[in-house]
């Protein structure tokens, strides 16, 4: 694997870890895409994203029927997307490891409740857009493009195989 590929993988994982909320998109029984807000509990170096869900939820049943998913994350001027496959995981140790007060607000029983299940998304690929310096840098780039008549430089953008 070339060093640049490893750097791009490291970068997309680093960006994803810095974004607390996003959207998990599944495919429903009619073949339509359905997105819902979700908070990843962990993003691993290997490009796995872990979520909690209710076992009898719509997202869990859609994943069981069709494991193809998309994940989008956004914070400020940083955007990350992943495409991959999801599976439901019943790992008591992993549930304990990822459990926190935020999860407890949605699943108040315990990590070992029969209602609680983990969703593991294994990303095959991803893409990121990042403007170092955040919104101020983005605004300056917009103004510069307008004044000079040159195309807006939107910052870093890379597609990554995971």
GROMACS .gro file of C-alpha atoms in nm:
model
  162
    1UNK     CA    1   0.000   0.000   0.000
    2UNK     CA    2   0.152   0.338  -0.097
    3UNK     CA    3   0.230   0.581   0.182
    4UNK     CA    4  -0.009   0.839   0.032
    5UNK     CA    5  -0.296   0.589   0.055
    6UNK     CA    6  -0.217   0.525   0.422
    7UNK     CA    7  -0.205   0.900   0.484
    8UNK     CA    8  -0.546   0.947   0.321
    9UNK     CA    9  -0.690   0.663   0.533
   10UNK     CA   10  -0.544   0.816   0.848
   11UNK     CA   11  -0.684   1.157   0.751
   12UNK     CA   12  -1.040   1.040   0.688
   13UNK     CA   13  -1.045   0.841   1.014
   14UNK     CA   14  -0.905   1.140   1.205
   15UNK     CA   15  -1.171   1.370   1.057
   16UNK     CA   16  -1.452   1.119   1.128
   17UNK     CA   17  -1.343   1.083   1.491
   18UNK     CA   18  -1.379   1.458   1.538
   19UNK     CA   19  -1.746   1.464   1.435
   20UNK     CA   20  -1.992   1.352   1.704
   21UNK     CA   21  -2.310   1.319   1.494
   22UNK     CA   22  -2.408   1.224   1.143
   23UNK     CA   23  -2.650   1.026   0.930
   24UNK     CA   24  -2.675   0.653   0.879
   25UNK     CA   25  -2.848   0.569   0.551
   26UNK     CA   26  -3.007   0.229   0.494
   27UNK     CA   27  -3.222   0.081   0.218
   28UNK     CA   28  -3.585   0.008   0.307
   29UNK     CA   29  -3.801  -0.278   0.178
   30UNK     CA   30  -3.919  -0.065  -0.113
   31UNK     CA   31  -3.560   0.000  -0.223
   32UNK     CA   32  -3.562   0.362  -0.107
   33UNK     CA   33  -3.278   0.524   0.085
   34UNK     CA   34  -3.365   0.618   0.442
   35UNK     CA   35  -3.134   0.838   0.651
   36UNK     CA   36  -3.153   0.898   1.023
   37UNK     CA   37  -2.933   1.094   1.263
   38UNK     CA   38  -2.696   0.872   1.459
   39UNK     CA   39  -2.393   0.924   1.682
   40UNK     CA   40  -2.101   0.691   1.618
   41UNK     CA   41  -1.972   0.549   1.945
   42UNK     CA   42  -1.637   0.454   1.791
   43UNK     CA   43  -1.447   0.492   1.464
   44UNK     CA   44  -1.165   0.239   1.438
   45UNK     CA   45  -0.837   0.263   1.246
   46UNK     CA   46  -0.973  -0.004   1.011
   47UNK     CA   47  -1.271   0.212   0.910
   48UNK     CA   48  -1.534   0.047   1.128
   49UNK     CA   49  -1.802   0.270   1.277
   50UNK     CA   50  -1.997   0.144   1.578
   51UNK     CA   51  -2.346   0.254   1.680
   52UNK     CA   52  -2.607   0.147   1.933
   53UNK     CA   53  -2.962   0.076   1.818
   54UNK     CA   54  -3.279  -0.084   1.942
   55UNK     CA   55  -3.301  -0.443   1.825
   56UNK     CA   56  -3.658  -0.400   1.694
   57UNK     CA   57  -3.592  -0.062   1.526
   58UNK     CA   58  -3.648   0.010   1.162
   59UNK     CA   59  -3.276   0.067   1.100
   60UNK     CA   60  -3.188  -0.273   1.250
   61UNK     CA   61  -3.449  -0.454   1.037
   62UNK     CA   62  -3.339  -0.269   0.722
   63UNK     CA   63  -2.976  -0.368   0.785
   64UNK     CA   64  -3.078  -0.730   0.833
   65UNK     CA   65  -3.260  -0.725   0.498
   66UNK     CA   66  -2.995  -0.523   0.308
   67UNK     CA   67  -2.657  -0.453   0.468
   68UNK     CA   68  -2.553  -0.181   0.220
   69UNK     CA   69  -2.529   0.151   0.403
   70UNK     CA   70  -2.393   0.500   0.379
   71UNK     CA   71  -2.268   0.723   0.659
   72UNK     CA   72  -2.233   1.100   0.638
   73UNK     CA   73  -2.075   1.318   0.903
   74UNK     CA   74  -2.052   1.698   0.909
   75UNK     CA   75  -1.915   1.951   1.151
   76UNK     CA   76  -1.845   2.309   1.050
   77UNK     CA   77  -1.649   2.299   0.727
   78UNK     CA   78  -1.558   1.929   0.752
   79UNK     CA   79  -1.760   1.667   0.566
   80UNK     CA   80  -1.699   1.290   0.562
   81UNK     CA   81  -1.891   1.015   0.388
   82UNK     CA   82  -1.848   0.639   0.395
   83UNK     CA   83  -2.002   0.358   0.189
   84UNK     CA   84  -1.996   0.005   0.323
   85UNK     CA   85  -2.185  -0.277   0.482
   86UNK     CA   86  -2.347  -0.303   0.823
   87UNK     CA   87  -2.423  -0.589   1.054
   88UNK     CA   88  -2.595  -0.628   1.389
   89UNK     CA   89  -2.354  -0.738   1.660
   90UNK     CA   90  -2.438  -0.879   2.003
   91UNK     CA   91  -2.104  -0.855   2.185
   92UNK     CA   92  -2.154  -0.795   2.561
   93UNK     CA   93  -1.796  -0.673   2.617
   94UNK     CA   94  -1.816  -0.429   2.324
   95UNK     CA   95  -2.152  -0.300   2.448
   96UNK     CA   96  -2.001  -0.233   2.792
   97UNK     CA   97  -1.700  -0.064   2.632
   98UNK     CA   98  -1.909   0.172   2.416
   99UNK     CA   99  -2.184   0.245   2.669
  100UNK     CA  100  -2.207   0.597   2.809
  101UNK     CA  101  -2.462   0.848   2.939
  102UNK     CA  102  -2.562   0.956   2.588
  103UNK     CA  103  -2.654   0.598   2.493
  104UNK     CA  104  -2.834   0.552   2.824
  105UNK     CA  105  -3.061   0.844   2.736
  106UNK     CA  106  -3.190   0.641   2.437
  107UNK     CA  107  -3.164   0.292   2.585
  108UNK     CA  108  -3.220   0.343   2.959
  109UNK     CA  109  -3.215  -0.023   3.069
  110UNK     CA  110  -2.846  -0.119   3.038
  111UNK     CA  111  -2.594  -0.220   2.774
  112UNK     CA  112  -2.699  -0.581   2.829
  113UNK     CA  113  -3.068  -0.512   2.776
  114UNK     CA  114  -3.225  -0.746   2.519
  115UNK     CA  115  -3.339  -0.429   2.340
  116UNK     CA  116  -2.981  -0.303   2.283
  117UNK     CA  117  -2.782  -0.414   1.980
  118UNK     CA  118  -2.471  -0.277   1.813
  119UNK     CA  119  -2.450  -0.179   1.450
  120UNK     CA  120  -2.105  -0.228   1.302
  121UNK     CA  121  -2.047  -0.047   0.973
  122UNK     CA  122  -1.744  -0.166   0.780
  123UNK     CA  123  -1.652   0.107   0.536
  124UNK     CA  124  -1.526   0.003   0.193
  125UNK     CA  125  -1.461   0.357   0.076
  126UNK     CA  126  -1.501   0.714   0.184
  127UNK     CA  127  -1.459   1.072   0.080
  128UNK     CA  128  -1.380   1.383   0.274
  129UNK     CA  129  -1.391   1.756   0.226
  130UNK     CA  130  -1.208   1.974   0.475
  131UNK     CA  131  -1.122   2.340   0.485
  132UNK     CA  132  -0.837   2.393   0.728
  133UNK     CA  133  -0.915   2.704   0.927
  134UNK     CA  134  -1.288   2.633   0.932
  135UNK     CA  135  -1.562   2.875   0.840
  136UNK     CA  136  -1.342   3.185   0.843
  137UNK     CA  137  -1.104   3.029   0.590
  138UNK     CA  138  -1.402   2.923   0.378
  139UNK     CA  139  -1.543   3.277   0.384
  140UNK     CA  140  -1.205   3.423   0.287
  141UNK     CA  141  -1.177   3.175  -0.002
  142UNK     CA  142  -1.528   3.272  -0.124
  143UNK     CA  143  -1.444   3.643  -0.111
  144UNK     CA  144  -1.110   3.582  -0.286
  145UNK     CA  145  -1.284   3.386  -0.563
  146UNK     CA  146  -1.539   3.663  -0.611
  147UNK     CA  147  -1.279   3.942  -0.618
  148UNK     CA  148  -1.029   3.765  -0.844
  149UNK     CA  149  -1.282   3.588  -1.066
  150UNK     CA  150  -1.098   3.261  -1.002
  151UNK     CA  151  -1.272   2.938  -0.911
  152UNK     CA  152  -1.338   2.878  -0.541
  153UNK     CA  153  -1.080   2.649  -0.383
  154UNK     CA  154  -1.287   2.437  -0.145
  155UNK     CA  155  -0.996   2.300   0.055
  156UNK     CA  156  -0.894   1.935   0.078
  157UNK     CA  157  -1.098   1.668  -0.100
  158UNK     CA  158  -0.994   1.304  -0.129
  159UNK     CA  159  -1.159   0.973  -0.211
  160UNK     CA  160  -1.023   0.686  -0.002
  161UNK     CA  161  -1.041   0.308  -0.031
  162UNK     CA  162  -1.054   0.145   0.310
   0.00000   0.00000   0.00000
